[in-house]
XYZ file of C-alpha atoms in Angstrom:
332
model
C 8.364 26.054 15.005
C 7.163 29.084 16.950
C 3.416 28.852 16.446
C 0.788 26.436 15.261
C 0.955 25.779 11.521
C -1.348 23.963 9.127
C -0.313 21.096 6.885
C -1.812 18.788 4.274
C -1.300 15.019 4.283
C -2.221 13.095 1.131
C -2.286 9.357 0.482
C -3.285 8.650 -3.100
C -3.787 4.947 -3.761
C -5.180 2.940 -6.648
C -8.683 2.710 -5.201
C -8.988 5.723 -2.868
C -7.352 9.010 -1.931
C -7.262 10.407 1.608
C -6.558 14.091 2.275
C -6.113 15.422 5.801
C -5.814 19.056 6.843
C -4.288 19.221 10.316
C -2.014 21.373 12.431
C 1.250 21.065 14.311
C -0.577 20.590 17.599
C -1.884 17.297 16.206
C -5.449 18.484 15.621
C -7.354 17.343 12.530
C -9.460 20.061 10.879
C -10.575 18.313 7.706
C -10.498 14.704 6.469
C -11.907 13.787 3.068
C -11.767 10.705 0.861
C -12.200 10.377 -2.867
C -11.361 8.014 -5.741
C -7.914 6.648 -6.502
C -5.349 9.135 -7.776
C -2.452 7.028 -9.024
C -0.626 8.947 -11.787
C 0.280 5.585 -13.304
C -3.420 4.964 -13.933
C -4.798 8.471 -14.514
C -1.797 10.373 -15.779
C -0.108 13.129 -13.762
C -2.385 15.980 -14.842
C -5.620 14.124 -14.059
C -4.234 12.776 -10.781
C -3.202 16.226 -9.562
C -6.559 17.672 -10.615
C -8.359 14.990 -8.589
C -6.235 15.647 -5.492
C -6.673 19.401 -5.963
C -10.431 18.946 -5.687
C -9.993 16.926 -2.502
C -7.690 19.574 -1.000
C -10.394 22.160 -1.673
C -12.950 19.840 -0.066
C -10.736 19.427 3.020
C -10.496 23.209 3.383
C -14.277 23.511 3.078
C -14.758 20.757 5.660
C -12.529 22.755 7.996
C -14.482 25.924 7.165
C -11.266 27.602 6.047
C -10.781 29.793 2.967
C -8.711 28.565 0.002
C -6.143 31.261 0.793
C -5.400 30.096 4.339
C -1.620 29.656 4.775
C -0.562 26.005 4.738
C 3.040 25.404 5.755
C 3.584 21.933 4.328
C 2.070 19.386 1.965
C 3.215 15.769 2.233
C 1.914 13.880 -0.792
C 2.357 10.128 -1.278
C 1.008 8.522 -4.429
C 0.716 4.995 -5.746
C 2.444 4.443 -9.060
C 5.114 7.083 -8.434
C 7.991 4.618 -8.471
C 10.877 5.737 -10.687
C 12.906 8.861 -9.747
C 11.696 10.575 -12.916
C 8.075 9.868 -11.966
C 8.660 11.374 -8.534
C 10.263 14.440 -10.115
C 7.427 14.991 -12.593
C 4.705 14.513 -9.970
C 6.519 16.790 -7.517
C 6.770 19.583 -10.082
C 3.073 19.318 -10.926
C 2.047 19.352 -7.274
C 4.360 22.254 -6.378
C 2.654 24.267 -9.134
C -0.715 23.979 -7.377
C 0.134 26.493 -4.668
C -1.400 24.390 -1.895
C 1.434 25.004 0.547
C 4.690 26.788 1.234
C 6.775 23.596 0.951
C 6.208 20.105 -0.417
C 7.421 16.543 -0.447
C 6.144 13.979 -2.958
C 6.991 10.287 -3.037
C 5.620 6.762 -3.319
C 2.797 5.829 -0.954
C 4.770 2.914 0.517
C 6.880 5.483 2.392
C 3.701 6.796 4.030
C 2.806 3.244 5.051
C 6.256 2.867 6.594
C 5.965 6.087 8.608
C 2.482 5.116 9.776
C 3.903 1.867 11.109
C 7.018 3.043 12.911
C 8.948 5.970 14.345
C 12.238 4.145 13.815
C 14.698 5.777 11.405
C 15.849 2.305 10.317
C 12.927 0.571 8.642
C 11.649 -1.411 5.687
C 8.050 -1.482 4.508
C 6.352 -4.003 2.241
C 2.858 -3.444 0.923
C 0.957 -6.403 -0.505
C -2.472 -5.283 -1.585
C -3.711 -5.349 -5.159
C -0.032 -5.198 -6.107
C 3.264 -5.383 -4.258
C 6.001 -2.887 -3.401
C 8.811 -2.338 -0.911
C 10.860 0.618 0.302
C 13.433 1.100 3.035
C 15.217 3.901 4.846
C 18.239 4.235 7.119
C 18.961 6.718 9.891
C 21.524 8.495 7.685
C 18.852 9.357 5.104
C 19.617 6.678 2.517
C 16.655 4.901 0.953
C 16.074 1.659 -0.928
C 13.292 1.021 -3.389
C 12.233 -1.166 -6.295
C 10.745 -0.130 -9.668
C 7.480 -1.918 -8.770
C 6.332 -2.005 -12.385
C 5.025 -5.548 -12.446
C 6.501 -8.554 -14.205
C 8.852 -6.434 -16.357
C 10.494 -5.278 -13.118
C 10.719 -8.756 -11.593
C 7.717 -8.343 -9.291
C 5.681 -11.353 -8.228
C 2.476 -11.382 -6.238
C -0.126 -9.081 -4.818
C -3.826 -9.785 -4.540
C -4.612 -9.525 -8.235
C -1.753 -11.829 -9.201
C -2.711 -14.358 -6.525
C -6.311 -14.297 -7.734
C -5.202 -14.946 -11.305
C -3.105 -17.888 -10.110
C -6.072 -19.333 -8.238
C -8.045 -19.240 -11.482
C -5.113 -20.615 -13.506
C -4.547 -23.589 -11.201
C -8.284 -24.297 -10.993
C -8.571 -24.379 -14.788
C -5.603 -26.701 -15.171
C -6.656 -28.854 -12.249
C -10.043 -29.427 -13.812
C -8.925 -30.206 -17.363
C -5.911 -32.322 -16.374
C -3.041 -30.112 -17.482
C -2.129 -29.511 -13.855
C -2.245 -31.378 -10.553
C -5.520 -32.058 -8.803
C -6.460 -29.249 -6.428
C -9.353 -28.242 -4.208
C -9.259 -24.899 -6.027
C -11.401 -26.508 -8.741
C -14.437 -26.953 -6.531
C -13.805 -23.750 -4.564
C -13.523 -21.499 -7.613
C -16.647 -22.958 -9.226
C -18.593 -22.564 -5.977
C -17.367 -18.992 -5.540
C -19.124 -18.086 -8.776
C -22.156 -20.296 -8.171
C -21.232 -22.620 -11.029
C -20.790 -26.385 -11.226
C -17.469 -26.351 -13.081
C -14.513 -24.071 -13.647
C -15.201 -24.271 -17.389
C -18.573 -22.629 -16.742
C -16.764 -19.841 -14.905
C -14.297 -19.417 -17.770
C -17.102 -19.290 -20.329
C -19.173 -16.930 -18.193
C -16.337 -14.431 -17.808
C -15.342 -14.697 -21.464
C -18.914 -14.140 -22.698
C -19.607 -11.328 -20.251
C -22.158 -13.280 -18.220
C -19.953 -13.006 -15.133
C -18.140 -9.767 -14.265
C -14.414 -10.120 -14.834
C -13.805 -7.868 -11.836
C -15.016 -10.676 -9.556
C -11.916 -12.662 -10.462
C -9.908 -10.376 -8.154
C -11.774 -11.770 -5.150
C -10.288 -15.217 -5.762
C -7.226 -14.374 -3.658
C -9.336 -14.994 -0.552
C -10.467 -18.322 -2.016
C -6.826 -19.226 -2.543
C -5.960 -18.538 1.097
C -8.974 -20.469 2.380
C -8.089 -23.500 0.273
C -4.451 -23.263 1.351
C -5.438 -23.084 5.016
C -7.487 -26.270 4.522
C -4.334 -28.079 3.403
C -4.425 -28.064 -0.417
C -0.879 -28.585 -1.690
C -1.243 -26.466 -4.835
C -2.665 -23.481 -3.001
C -0.089 -23.792 -0.232
C 2.746 -23.646 -2.763
C 1.384 -20.371 -4.129
C 1.112 -18.888 -0.637
C 4.634 -20.061 0.182
C 5.919 -18.377 -2.976
C 4.233 -15.133 -1.976
C 5.842 -15.325 1.463
C 9.271 -15.911 -0.061
C 8.835 -12.937 -2.414
C 7.872 -10.588 0.418
C 10.760 -11.899 2.503
C 13.148 -11.359 -0.406
C 12.022 -7.757 -0.933
C 12.353 -6.918 2.754
C 15.736 -8.558 3.227
C 17.245 -7.206 -0.001
C 16.173 -3.688 0.980
C 17.692 -4.217 4.431
C 20.974 -5.446 2.922
C 21.160 -2.465 0.582
C 20.936 -0.175 3.600
C 23.301 -2.175 5.811
C 20.570 -2.964 8.340
C 20.960 -6.734 8.537
C 22.546 -6.788 11.990
C 20.581 -3.845 13.406
C 17.212 -3.843 15.214
C 15.338 -2.367 12.261
C 11.561 -2.380 11.811
C 9.718 -4.297 9.106
C 6.315 -2.730 8.465
C 3.813 -4.904 6.601
C 0.670 -3.463 5.047
C -1.901 -3.796 2.303
C -5.063 -5.862 2.275
C -3.385 -9.250 1.741
C -1.103 -8.825 4.754
C -3.670 -7.084 6.964
C -5.999 -10.069 6.471
C -3.782 -12.000 8.865
C -3.423 -15.264 6.945
C -1.233 -17.332 9.260
C 0.359 -19.394 6.468
C 1.590 -16.201 4.806
C 2.438 -13.947 7.712
C 4.121 -16.636 9.826
C 6.338 -17.646 6.906
C 7.358 -14.021 6.334
C 8.203 -13.651 10.014
C 10.333 -16.789 9.973
C 12.070 -15.793 6.732
C 12.945 -12.285 7.847
C 14.100 -13.429 11.293
C 16.324 -16.077 9.721
C 18.034 -13.276 7.790
C 17.931 -10.530 10.449
C 17.535 -11.911 13.948
C 17.133 -8.435 15.496
C 14.448 -7.261 13.062
C 11.031 -6.430 14.494
C 7.973 -7.144 12.328
C 4.497 -5.694 12.602
C 1.410 -5.444 10.420
C 0.269 -1.835 10.427
C -3.427 -1.126 10.911
C -3.220 2.677 10.632
C -4.005 4.087 7.175
C -1.019 5.436 5.216
C -2.348 9.003 5.419
C -1.306 8.856 9.092
C 2.265 8.397 7.896
C 1.947 11.358 5.525
C 0.771 13.470 8.454
C 3.615 12.281 10.678
C 6.123 13.164 7.960
C 4.636 16.675 7.932
C 4.994 16.958 11.696
C 8.605 15.745 11.393
C 9.368 18.366 8.752
C 7.770 21.178 10.765
C 9.535 20.288 13.996
C 6.431 19.341 15.954
C 6.524 17.571 19.291
C 6.065 13.884 19.973
C 2.853 14.838 21.783
C 1.547 16.326 18.544
C 2.382 13.105 16.704
C 0.557 11.062 19.329
C -2.398 13.423 19.091
C -2.557 13.085 15.324
C -2.442 9.295 15.550
C -5.243 9.296 18.114
C -7.368 11.748 16.141
C -7.095 9.789 12.876
C -7.745 6.485 14.664
C -11.325 7.590 15.316
C -11.929 10.154 12.559
C -14.240 9.239 9.708
C -13.499 10.819 6.335
C -16.060 12.865 4.468
C -16.675 11.029 1.218
C -16.579 13.063 -1.978
């Protein structure tokens, strides 16, 4: 790298998309945020069109023309899980003409890079859903299909919320064990019974979308000592531990001091019952592993990947991290 070059960093999640226009000195010129752009939800064509509009908005925010040379675009999208999905998305994005070179992959890789500089690392995201990827210093990667129950996945905020509702319903009508989730779920919706919640959602009197917020109810009830809720949290911890340790074993990292990066809303919430159990499980498998919950947004990782690819300095990487730690995206 002989002179300062521009790059694009994109993190396209299920609920939001961040696009950053920055340079190889670590300076941020444009930072915009828009709706989710997962190709799994929108389809590839619609997802790329959405990101294309955000790229244009980032250039406008930087007061740069659409024709300004951009050396690199690092694009990480939710729902791009299978190799074929990566290939199709990469071809569609390369056809946009945003940059001179591109890399496209799953957004969990961006989370990983945001959380560590180590070449040996595993990342697990537990937000609305759950996913895990890993990488080794020799370039090998590990990943899972992350396609839900058909792919063997278990957990994530939406799944945990549905289990809170399921156990509350069964606890109230007697099909399942007694649980404090009964009272907590009814109170969460301002109802006297879980049956009233069920009827309200079924008849459209209560928004079904509010069911997703029950994951926090589950954790609160578990923290208060409820056995049913604690079993669900323990299962989630074991699933996250299994993903991380299986990925590490695939890459031959078990006895190395590799990094485990944890992210997503469920893990960032800092629930001690969950996070402590993951720590203990991973350390029992890999005593030299180092675990951390990443606070930086995944778009930071996309930007760091761009700096890596363009041969930028460590000072530039530190500058980019610092700039994005305080930057506020322009909402579109």
